[in-house]
mmCIF file of C-alpha atoms in Angstrom:
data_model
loop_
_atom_site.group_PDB
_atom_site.id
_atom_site.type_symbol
_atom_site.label_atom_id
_atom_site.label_comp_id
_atom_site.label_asym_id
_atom_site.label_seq_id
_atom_site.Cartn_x
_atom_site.Cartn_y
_atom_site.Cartn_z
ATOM 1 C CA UNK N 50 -82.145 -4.599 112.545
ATOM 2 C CA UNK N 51 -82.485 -5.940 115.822
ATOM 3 C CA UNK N 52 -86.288 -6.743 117.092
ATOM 4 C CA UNK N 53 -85.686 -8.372 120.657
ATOM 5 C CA UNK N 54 -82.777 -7.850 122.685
ATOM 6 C CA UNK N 55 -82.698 -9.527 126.131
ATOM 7 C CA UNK N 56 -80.181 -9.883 128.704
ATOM 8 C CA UNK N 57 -79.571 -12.035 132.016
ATOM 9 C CA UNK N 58 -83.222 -12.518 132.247
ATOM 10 C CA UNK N 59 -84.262 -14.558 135.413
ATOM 11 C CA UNK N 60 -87.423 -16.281 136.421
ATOM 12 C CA UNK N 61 -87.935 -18.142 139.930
ATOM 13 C CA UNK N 62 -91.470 -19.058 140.970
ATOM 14 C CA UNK N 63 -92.266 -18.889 144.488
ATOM 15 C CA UNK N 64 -93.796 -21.283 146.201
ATOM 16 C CA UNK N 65 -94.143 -23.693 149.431
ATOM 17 C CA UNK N 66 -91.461 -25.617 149.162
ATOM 18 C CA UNK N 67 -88.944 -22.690 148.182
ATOM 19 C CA UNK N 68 -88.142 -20.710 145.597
ATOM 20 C CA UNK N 69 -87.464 -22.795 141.658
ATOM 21 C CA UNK N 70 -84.906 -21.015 139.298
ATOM 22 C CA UNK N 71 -86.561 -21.410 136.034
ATOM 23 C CA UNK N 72 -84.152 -19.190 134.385
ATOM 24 C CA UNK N 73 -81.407 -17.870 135.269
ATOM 25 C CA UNK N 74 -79.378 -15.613 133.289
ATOM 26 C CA UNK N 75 -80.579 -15.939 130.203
ATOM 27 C CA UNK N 76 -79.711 -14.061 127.343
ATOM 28 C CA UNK N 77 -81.017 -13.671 123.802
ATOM 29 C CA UNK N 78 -81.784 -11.573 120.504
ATOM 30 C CA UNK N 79 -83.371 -11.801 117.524
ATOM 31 C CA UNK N 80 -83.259 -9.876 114.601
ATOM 32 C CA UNK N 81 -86.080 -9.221 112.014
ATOM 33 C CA UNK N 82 -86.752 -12.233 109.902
ATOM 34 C CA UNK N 83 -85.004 -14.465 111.843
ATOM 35 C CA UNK N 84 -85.628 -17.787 112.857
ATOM 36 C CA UNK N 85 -84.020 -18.509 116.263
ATOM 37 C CA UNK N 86 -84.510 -21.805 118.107
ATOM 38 C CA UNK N 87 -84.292 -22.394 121.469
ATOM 39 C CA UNK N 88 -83.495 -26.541 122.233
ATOM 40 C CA UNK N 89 -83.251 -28.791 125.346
ATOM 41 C CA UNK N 90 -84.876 -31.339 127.629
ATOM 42 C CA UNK N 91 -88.227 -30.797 128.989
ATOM 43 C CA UNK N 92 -87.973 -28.412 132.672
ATOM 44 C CA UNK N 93 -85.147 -26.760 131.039
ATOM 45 C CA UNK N 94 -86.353 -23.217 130.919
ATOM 46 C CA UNK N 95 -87.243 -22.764 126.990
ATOM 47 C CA UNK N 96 -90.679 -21.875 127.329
ATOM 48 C CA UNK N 97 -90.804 -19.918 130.630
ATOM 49 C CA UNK N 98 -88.122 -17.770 129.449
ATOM 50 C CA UNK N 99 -90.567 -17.041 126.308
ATOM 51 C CA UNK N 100 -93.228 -16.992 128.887
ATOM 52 C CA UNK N 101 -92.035 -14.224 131.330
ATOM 53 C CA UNK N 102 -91.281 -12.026 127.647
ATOM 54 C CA UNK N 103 -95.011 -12.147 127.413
ATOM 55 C CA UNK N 104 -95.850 -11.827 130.992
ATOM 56 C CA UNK N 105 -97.866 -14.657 131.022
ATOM 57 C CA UNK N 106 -96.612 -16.495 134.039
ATOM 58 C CA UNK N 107 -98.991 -16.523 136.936
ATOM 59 C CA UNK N 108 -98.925 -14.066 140.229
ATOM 60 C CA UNK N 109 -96.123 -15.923 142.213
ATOM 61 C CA UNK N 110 -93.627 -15.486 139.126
ATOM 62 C CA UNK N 111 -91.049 -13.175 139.786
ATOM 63 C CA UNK N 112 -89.114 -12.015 136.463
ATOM 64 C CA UNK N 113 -86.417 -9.714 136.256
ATOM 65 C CA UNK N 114 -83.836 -8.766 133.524
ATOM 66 C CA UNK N 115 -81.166 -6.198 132.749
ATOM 67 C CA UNK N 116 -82.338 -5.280 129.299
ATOM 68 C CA UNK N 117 -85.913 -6.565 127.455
ATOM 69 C CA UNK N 118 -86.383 -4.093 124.735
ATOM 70 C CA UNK N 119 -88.611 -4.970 121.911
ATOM 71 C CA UNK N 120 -88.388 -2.741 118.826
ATOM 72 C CA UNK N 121 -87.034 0.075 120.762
ATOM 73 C CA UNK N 122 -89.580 -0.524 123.611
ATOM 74 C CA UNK N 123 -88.224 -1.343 127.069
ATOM 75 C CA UNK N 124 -90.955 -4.207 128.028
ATOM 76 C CA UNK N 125 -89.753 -3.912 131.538
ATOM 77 C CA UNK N 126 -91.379 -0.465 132.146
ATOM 78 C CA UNK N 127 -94.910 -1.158 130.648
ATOM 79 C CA UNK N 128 -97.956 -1.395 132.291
ATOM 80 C CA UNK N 129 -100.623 -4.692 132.355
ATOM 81 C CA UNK N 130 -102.280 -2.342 130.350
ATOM 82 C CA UNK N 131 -99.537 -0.884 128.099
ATOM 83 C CA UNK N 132 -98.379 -4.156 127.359
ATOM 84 C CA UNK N 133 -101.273 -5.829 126.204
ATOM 85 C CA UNK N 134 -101.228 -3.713 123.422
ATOM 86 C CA UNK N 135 -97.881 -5.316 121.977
ATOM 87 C CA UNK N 136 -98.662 -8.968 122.996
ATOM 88 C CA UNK N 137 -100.938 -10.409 120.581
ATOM 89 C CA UNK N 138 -100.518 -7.412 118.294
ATOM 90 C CA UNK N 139 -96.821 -7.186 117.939
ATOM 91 C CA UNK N 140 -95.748 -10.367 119.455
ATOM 92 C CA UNK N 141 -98.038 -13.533 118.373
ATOM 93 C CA UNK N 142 -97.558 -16.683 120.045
ATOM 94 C CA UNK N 143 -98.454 -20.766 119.067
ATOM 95 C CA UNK N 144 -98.934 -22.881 122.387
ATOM 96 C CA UNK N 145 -97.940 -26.645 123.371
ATOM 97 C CA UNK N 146 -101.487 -27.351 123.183
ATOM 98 C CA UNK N 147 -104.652 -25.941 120.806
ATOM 99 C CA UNK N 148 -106.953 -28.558 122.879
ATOM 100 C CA UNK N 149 -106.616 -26.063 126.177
ATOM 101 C CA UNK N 150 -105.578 -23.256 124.251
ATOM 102 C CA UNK N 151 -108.457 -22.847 122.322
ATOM 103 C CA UNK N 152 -111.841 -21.967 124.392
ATOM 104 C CA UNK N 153 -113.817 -24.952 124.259
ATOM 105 C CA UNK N 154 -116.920 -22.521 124.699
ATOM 106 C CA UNK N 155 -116.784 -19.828 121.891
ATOM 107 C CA UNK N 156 -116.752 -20.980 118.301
ATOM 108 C CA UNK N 157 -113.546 -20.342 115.679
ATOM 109 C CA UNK N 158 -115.139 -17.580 114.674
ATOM 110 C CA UNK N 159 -115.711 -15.903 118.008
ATOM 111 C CA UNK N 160 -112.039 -16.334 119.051
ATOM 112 C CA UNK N 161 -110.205 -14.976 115.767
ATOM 113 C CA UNK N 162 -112.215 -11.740 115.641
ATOM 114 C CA UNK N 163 -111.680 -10.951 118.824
ATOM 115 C CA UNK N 164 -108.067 -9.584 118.364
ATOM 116 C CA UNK N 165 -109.154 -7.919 115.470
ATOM 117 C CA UNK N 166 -111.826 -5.879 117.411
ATOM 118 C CA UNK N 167 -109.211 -5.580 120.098
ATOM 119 C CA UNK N 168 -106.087 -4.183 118.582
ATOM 120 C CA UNK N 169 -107.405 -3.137 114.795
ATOM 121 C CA UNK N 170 -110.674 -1.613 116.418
ATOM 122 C CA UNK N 171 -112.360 -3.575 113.403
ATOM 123 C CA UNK N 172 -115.714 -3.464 112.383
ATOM 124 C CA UNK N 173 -117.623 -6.925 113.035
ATOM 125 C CA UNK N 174 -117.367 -7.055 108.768
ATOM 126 C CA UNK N 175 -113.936 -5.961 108.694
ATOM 127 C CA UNK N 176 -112.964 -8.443 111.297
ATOM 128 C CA UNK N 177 -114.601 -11.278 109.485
ATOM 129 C CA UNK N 178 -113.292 -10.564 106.467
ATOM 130 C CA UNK N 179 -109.351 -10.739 107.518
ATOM 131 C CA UNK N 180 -110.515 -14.082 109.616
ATOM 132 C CA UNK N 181 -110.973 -15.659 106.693
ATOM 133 C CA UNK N 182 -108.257 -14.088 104.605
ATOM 134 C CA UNK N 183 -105.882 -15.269 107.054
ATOM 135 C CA UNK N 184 -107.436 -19.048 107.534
ATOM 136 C CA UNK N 185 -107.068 -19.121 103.658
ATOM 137 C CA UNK N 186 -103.626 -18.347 104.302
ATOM 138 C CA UNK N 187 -103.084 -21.634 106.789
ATOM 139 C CA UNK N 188 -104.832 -23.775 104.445
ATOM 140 C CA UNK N 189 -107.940 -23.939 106.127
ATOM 141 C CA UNK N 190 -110.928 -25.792 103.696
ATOM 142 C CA UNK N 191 -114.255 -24.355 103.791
ATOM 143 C CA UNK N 192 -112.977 -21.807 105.860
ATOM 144 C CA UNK N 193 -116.792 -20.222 106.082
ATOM 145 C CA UNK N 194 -118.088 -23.040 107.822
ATOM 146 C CA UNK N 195 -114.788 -23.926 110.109
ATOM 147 C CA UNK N 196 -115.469 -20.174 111.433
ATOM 148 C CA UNK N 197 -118.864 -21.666 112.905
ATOM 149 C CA UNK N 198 -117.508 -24.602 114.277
ATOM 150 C CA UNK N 199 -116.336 -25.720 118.237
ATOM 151 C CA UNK N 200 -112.493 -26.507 118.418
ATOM 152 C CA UNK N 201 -113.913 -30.146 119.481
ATOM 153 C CA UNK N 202 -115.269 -30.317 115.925
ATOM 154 C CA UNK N 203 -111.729 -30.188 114.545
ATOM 155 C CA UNK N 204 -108.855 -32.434 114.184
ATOM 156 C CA UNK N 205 -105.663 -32.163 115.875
ATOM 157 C CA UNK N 206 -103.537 -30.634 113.086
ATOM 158 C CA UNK N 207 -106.549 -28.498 111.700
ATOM 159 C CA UNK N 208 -106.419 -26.750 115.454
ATOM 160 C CA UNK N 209 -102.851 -26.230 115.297
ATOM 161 C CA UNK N 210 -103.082 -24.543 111.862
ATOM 162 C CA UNK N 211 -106.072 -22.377 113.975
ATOM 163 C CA UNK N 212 -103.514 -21.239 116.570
ATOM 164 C CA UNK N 213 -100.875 -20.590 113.938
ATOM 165 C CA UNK N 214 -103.787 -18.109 112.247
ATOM 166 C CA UNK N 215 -104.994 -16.493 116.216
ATOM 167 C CA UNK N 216 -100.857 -15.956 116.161
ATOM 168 C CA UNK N 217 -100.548 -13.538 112.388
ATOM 169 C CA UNK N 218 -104.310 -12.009 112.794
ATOM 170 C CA UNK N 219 -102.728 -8.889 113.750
ATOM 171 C CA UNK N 220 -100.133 -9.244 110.963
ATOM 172 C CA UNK N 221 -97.088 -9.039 114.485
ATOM 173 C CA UNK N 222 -93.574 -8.842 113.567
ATOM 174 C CA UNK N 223 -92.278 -11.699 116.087
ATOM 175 C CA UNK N 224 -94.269 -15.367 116.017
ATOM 176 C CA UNK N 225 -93.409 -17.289 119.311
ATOM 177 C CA UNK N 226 -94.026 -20.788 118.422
ATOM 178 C CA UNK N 227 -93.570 -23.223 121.452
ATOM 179 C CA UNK N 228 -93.637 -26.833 120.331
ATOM 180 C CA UNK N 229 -96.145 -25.948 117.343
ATOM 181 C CA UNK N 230 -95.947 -30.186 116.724
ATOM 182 C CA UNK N 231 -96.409 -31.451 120.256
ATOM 183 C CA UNK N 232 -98.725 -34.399 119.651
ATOM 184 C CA UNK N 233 -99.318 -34.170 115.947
ATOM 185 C CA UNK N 234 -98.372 -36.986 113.969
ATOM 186 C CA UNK N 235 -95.352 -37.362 111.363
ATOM 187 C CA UNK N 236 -96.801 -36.452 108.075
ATOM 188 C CA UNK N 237 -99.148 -33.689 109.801
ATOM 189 C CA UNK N 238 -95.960 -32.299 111.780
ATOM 190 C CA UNK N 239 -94.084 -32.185 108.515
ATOM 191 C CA UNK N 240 -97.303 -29.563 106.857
ATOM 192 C CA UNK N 241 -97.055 -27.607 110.361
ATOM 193 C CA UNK N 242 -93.463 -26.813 110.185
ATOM 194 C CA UNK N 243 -93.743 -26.346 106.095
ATOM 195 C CA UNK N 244 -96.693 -23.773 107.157
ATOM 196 C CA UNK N 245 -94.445 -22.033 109.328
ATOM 197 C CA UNK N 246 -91.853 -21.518 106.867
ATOM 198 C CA UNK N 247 -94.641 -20.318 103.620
ATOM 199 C CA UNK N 248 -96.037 -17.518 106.028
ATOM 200 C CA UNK N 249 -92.694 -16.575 107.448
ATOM 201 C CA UNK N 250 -91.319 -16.153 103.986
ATOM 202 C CA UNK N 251 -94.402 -14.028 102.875
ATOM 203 C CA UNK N 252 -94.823 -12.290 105.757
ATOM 204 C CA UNK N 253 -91.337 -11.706 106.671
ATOM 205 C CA UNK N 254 -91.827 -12.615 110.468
ATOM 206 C CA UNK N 255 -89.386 -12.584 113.033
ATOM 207 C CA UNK N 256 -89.496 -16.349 114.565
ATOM 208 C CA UNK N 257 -88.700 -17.937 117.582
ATOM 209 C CA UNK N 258 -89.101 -21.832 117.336
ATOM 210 C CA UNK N 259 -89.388 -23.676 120.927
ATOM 211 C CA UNK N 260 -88.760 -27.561 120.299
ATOM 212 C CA UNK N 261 -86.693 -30.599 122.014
ATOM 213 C CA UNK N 262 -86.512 -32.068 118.444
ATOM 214 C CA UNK N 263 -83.302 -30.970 116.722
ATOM 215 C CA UNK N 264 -84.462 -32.457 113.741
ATOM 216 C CA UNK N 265 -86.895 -29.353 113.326
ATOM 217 C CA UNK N 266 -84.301 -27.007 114.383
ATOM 218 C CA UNK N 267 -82.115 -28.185 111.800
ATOM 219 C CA UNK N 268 -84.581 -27.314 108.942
ATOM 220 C CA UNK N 269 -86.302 -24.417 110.071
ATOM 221 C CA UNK N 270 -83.566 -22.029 111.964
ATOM 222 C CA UNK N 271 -80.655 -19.765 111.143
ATOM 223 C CA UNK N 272 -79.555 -19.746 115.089
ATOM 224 C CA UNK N 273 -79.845 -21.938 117.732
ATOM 225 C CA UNK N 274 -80.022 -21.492 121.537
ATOM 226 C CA UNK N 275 -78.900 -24.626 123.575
ATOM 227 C CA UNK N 276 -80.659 -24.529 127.031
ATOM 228 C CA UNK N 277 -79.866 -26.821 130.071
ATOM 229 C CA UNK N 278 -81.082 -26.151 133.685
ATOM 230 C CA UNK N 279 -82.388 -22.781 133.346
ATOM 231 C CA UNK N 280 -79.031 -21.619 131.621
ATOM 232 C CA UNK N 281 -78.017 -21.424 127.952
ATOM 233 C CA UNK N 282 -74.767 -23.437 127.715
ATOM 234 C CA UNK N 283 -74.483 -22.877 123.624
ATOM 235 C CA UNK N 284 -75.590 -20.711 121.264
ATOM 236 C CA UNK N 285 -74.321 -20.368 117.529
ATOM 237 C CA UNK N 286 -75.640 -21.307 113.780
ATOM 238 C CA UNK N 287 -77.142 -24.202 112.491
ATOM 239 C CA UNK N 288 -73.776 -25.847 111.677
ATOM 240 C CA UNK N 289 -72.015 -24.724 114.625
ATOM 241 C CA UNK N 290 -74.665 -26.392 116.630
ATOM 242 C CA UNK N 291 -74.556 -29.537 113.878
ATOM 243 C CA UNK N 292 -71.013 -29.636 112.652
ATOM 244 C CA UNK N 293 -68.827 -28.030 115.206
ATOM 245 C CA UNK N 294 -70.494 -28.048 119.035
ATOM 246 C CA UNK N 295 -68.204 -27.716 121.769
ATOM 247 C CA UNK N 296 -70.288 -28.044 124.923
ATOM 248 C CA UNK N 297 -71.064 -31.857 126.578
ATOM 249 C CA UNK N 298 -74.597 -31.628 126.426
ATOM 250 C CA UNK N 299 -74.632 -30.164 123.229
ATOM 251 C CA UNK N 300 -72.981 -33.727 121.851
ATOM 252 C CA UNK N 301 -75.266 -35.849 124.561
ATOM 253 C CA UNK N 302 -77.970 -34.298 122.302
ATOM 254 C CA UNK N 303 -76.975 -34.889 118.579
ATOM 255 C CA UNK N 304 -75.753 -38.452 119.841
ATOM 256 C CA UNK N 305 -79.396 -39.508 120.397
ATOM 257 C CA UNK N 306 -80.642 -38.350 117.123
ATOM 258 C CA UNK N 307 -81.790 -41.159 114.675
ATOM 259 C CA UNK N 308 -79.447 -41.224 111.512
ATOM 260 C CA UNK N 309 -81.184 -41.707 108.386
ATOM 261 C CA UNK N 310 -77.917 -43.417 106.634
ATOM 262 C CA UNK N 311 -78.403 -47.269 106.526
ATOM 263 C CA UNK N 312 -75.869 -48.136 108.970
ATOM 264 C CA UNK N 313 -77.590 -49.437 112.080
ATOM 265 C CA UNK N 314 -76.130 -47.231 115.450
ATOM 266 C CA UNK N 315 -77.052 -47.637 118.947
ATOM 267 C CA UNK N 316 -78.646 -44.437 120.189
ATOM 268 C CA UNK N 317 -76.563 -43.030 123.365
ATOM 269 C CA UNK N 318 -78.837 -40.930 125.942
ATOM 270 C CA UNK N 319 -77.766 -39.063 128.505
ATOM 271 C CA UNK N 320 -77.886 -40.432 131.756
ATOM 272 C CA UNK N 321 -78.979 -38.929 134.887
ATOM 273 C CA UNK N 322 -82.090 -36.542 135.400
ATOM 274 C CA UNK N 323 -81.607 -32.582 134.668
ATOM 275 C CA UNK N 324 -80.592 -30.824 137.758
ATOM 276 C CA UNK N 325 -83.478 -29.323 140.493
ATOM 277 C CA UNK N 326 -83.827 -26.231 140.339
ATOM 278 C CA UNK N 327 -85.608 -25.020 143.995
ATOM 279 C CA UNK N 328 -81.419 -25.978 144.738
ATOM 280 C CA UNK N 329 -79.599 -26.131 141.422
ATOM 281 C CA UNK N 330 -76.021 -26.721 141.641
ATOM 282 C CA UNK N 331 -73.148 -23.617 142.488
ATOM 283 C CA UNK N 332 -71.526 -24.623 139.337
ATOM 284 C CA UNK N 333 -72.134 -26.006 135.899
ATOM 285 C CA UNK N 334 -76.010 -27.129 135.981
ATOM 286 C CA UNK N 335 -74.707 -30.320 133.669
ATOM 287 C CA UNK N 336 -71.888 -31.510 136.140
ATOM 288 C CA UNK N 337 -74.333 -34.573 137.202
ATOM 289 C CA UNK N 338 -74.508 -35.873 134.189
ATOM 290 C CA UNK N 339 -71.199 -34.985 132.302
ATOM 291 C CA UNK N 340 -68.652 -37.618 131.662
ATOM 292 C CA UNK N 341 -65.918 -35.167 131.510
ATOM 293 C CA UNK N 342 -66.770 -33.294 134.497
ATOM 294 C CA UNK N 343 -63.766 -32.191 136.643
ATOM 295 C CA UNK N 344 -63.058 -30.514 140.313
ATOM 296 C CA UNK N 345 -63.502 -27.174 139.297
ATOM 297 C CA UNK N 346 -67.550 -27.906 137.426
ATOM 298 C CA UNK N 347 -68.914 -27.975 140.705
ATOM 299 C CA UNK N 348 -67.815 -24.821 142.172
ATOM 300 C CA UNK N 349 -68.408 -22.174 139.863
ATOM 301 C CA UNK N 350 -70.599 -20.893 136.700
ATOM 302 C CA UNK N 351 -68.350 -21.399 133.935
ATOM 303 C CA UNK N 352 -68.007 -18.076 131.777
ATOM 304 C CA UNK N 353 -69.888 -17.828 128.390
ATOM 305 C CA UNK N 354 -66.601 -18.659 125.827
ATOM 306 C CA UNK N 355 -66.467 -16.812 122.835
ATOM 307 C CA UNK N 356 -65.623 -19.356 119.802
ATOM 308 C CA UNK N 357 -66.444 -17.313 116.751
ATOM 309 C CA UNK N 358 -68.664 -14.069 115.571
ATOM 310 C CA UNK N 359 -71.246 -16.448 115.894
ATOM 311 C CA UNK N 360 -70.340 -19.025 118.445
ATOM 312 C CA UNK N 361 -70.031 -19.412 121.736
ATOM 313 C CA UNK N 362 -70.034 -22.004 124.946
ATOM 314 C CA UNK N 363 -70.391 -22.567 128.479
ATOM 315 C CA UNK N 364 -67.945 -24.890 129.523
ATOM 316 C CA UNK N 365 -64.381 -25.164 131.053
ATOM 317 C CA UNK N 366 -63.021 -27.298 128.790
ATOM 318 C CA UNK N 367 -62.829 -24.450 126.442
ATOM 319 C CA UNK N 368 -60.285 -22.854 129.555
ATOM 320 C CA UNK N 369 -56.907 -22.676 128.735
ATOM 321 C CA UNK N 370 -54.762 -25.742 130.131
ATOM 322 C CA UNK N 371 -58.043 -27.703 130.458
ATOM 323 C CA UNK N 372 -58.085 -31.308 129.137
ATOM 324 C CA UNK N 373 -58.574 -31.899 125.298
ATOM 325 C CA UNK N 374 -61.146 -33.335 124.331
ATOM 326 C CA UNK N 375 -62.722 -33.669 121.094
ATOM 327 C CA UNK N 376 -66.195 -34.903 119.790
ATOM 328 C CA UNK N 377 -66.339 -37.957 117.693
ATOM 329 C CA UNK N 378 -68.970 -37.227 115.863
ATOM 330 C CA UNK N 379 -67.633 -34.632 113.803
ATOM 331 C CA UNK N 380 -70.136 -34.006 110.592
ATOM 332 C CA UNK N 381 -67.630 -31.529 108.217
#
């Protein structure tokens, strides 16, 4: 069944030196259960897009979209008000950041119940008691006495597994987590993501997983979303994105991951910077950068290319007549 259904969503921020194009056309659905992730540089629209669903952009955001409809709900006709009561209730989200995320002022306890009492209309009791049902369920020790603690008190990964319970305290049916490992070292990343996975399996949550590392993507998602200047240039399954991409940046991307095989290769990035988007370019955003850019890249949007059921691409080498070309890197 589908949970979140979104189409040509667009975000532009206004302000003094014109007007940036944070997203722009974006489109995107997830069903329930799913795991969908959403991959690309840094400034390329993953978490604004995930941001305006949310309405938590500031006052000189402007955010349209043809279609946001949320388990039959169209989120573009609700109210501050109205709205609030499906954010944090219905839709729980993990930030970059637990450091500025969390209030530095108001203990563990304080913040977690506070939902509770919000949405549940829980009892200060009742409240306390699903707190620390649910920071048993992240693996919190002692979880009595991190309840009276300051998120200062706390260690890095012990505040993300914090957000990640502030995210199910209300039980929602869709967990936005935007790069739930930013910062955290290796072996505490590896328990983040592997908590992710437990509490979507027993809670049967909807995800959407925000990351630049396709190394995650790889072992936590069913679908990915390939985003590049605002725009999503790919989209299809785990081993269409892996074993069969078909868009430039796409392969720019999986040719600077590590390989664990012993053979010794030269990473290849991408050169160039992403484009800017106050005055993004009329055509493909990646015609800067590509190496098999031609005439026609820089004067129009390329059309969304339908590849499979499941597949698709932005690009005009998928036109008919255009050049072949084929990636080397072929997995299959």
């Amino acid at each position: 069944m589908r949970l979140l259904d979104i189409e040509n969503l667009q975000t532009t921020f206004d302000i003094h030196v014109g007007k940036v194009q944070a997203v722009r056309g974006v489109d995107l659905h997830v069903d329930e259960g799913e795991t969908v992730g959403i991959v690309g540089e840094s400034g390329c629209g993953k978490s604004v897009s995930m941001l305006s669903v949310l309405h938590l952009l500031p006052d000189y955001a402007r955010i349209s979209a043809d279609k946001m409809v949320f388990d039959g709900t169209d989120l573009t006709q609700l109210t501050p008000a109205m709205f609030r009561k499906i954010s944090g209730d219905q839709i729980g989200m993990i930030f970059q950041d637990p450091m500025t995320s969390l209030n530095p002022l108001f203990t563990i306890g304080q913040q977690l119940t506070e939902p509770l009492r919000i949405h549940k209309h829980m009892s200060r009791e009742q409240a306390r008691a699903t707190v620390l049902e649910k920071l048993r369920l992240v693996e919190i020790p002692d979880p009595e006495s991190r309840m009276k603690q300051y998120p200062h008190e706390l260690s890095g990964g012990m505040r993300q597994r914090i957000m990640i319970a502030m995210a199910i305290m209300c039980n929602p049916r869709l967990i936005i987590a935007d790069e739930p490992t930013t910062a955290l070292d290796v072996t505490i990343q590896a328990q983040i993501l592997d908590l992710l996975a437990s509490l979507q399996e027993k809670l049967g949550t909807a995800v959407i997983l925000i990351t630049h590392d396709l190394g995650v993507i790889a072992g936590m998602c069913s679908r990915v979303l390939v985003m590049y200047g605002g725009v999503v240039v790919e989209e299809g399954t785990v081993r269409d994105i892996f074993y069969r991409p078909r868009h430039p940046y796409t392969w720019g991307l999986l040719r600077s991951i590590p390989q664990k095989s012993g053979e010794r290769k030269k990473l290849v990035p991408i050169p160039g910077s992403p484009p800017d988007l106050i005055a993004p370019p009329p055509g493909c955003p990646f015609v800067a950068r590509c190496p098999y850019a031609m005439n026609i890249c820089n004067s129009a949007m390329p059309a969304m290319h339908t590849l499979s059921d499941t597949h698709c691409a932005r690009c005009y080498l998928l036109d008919e007549g255009a050049p072949s070309v084929t990636w080397e890197g072929n997995r299959e």
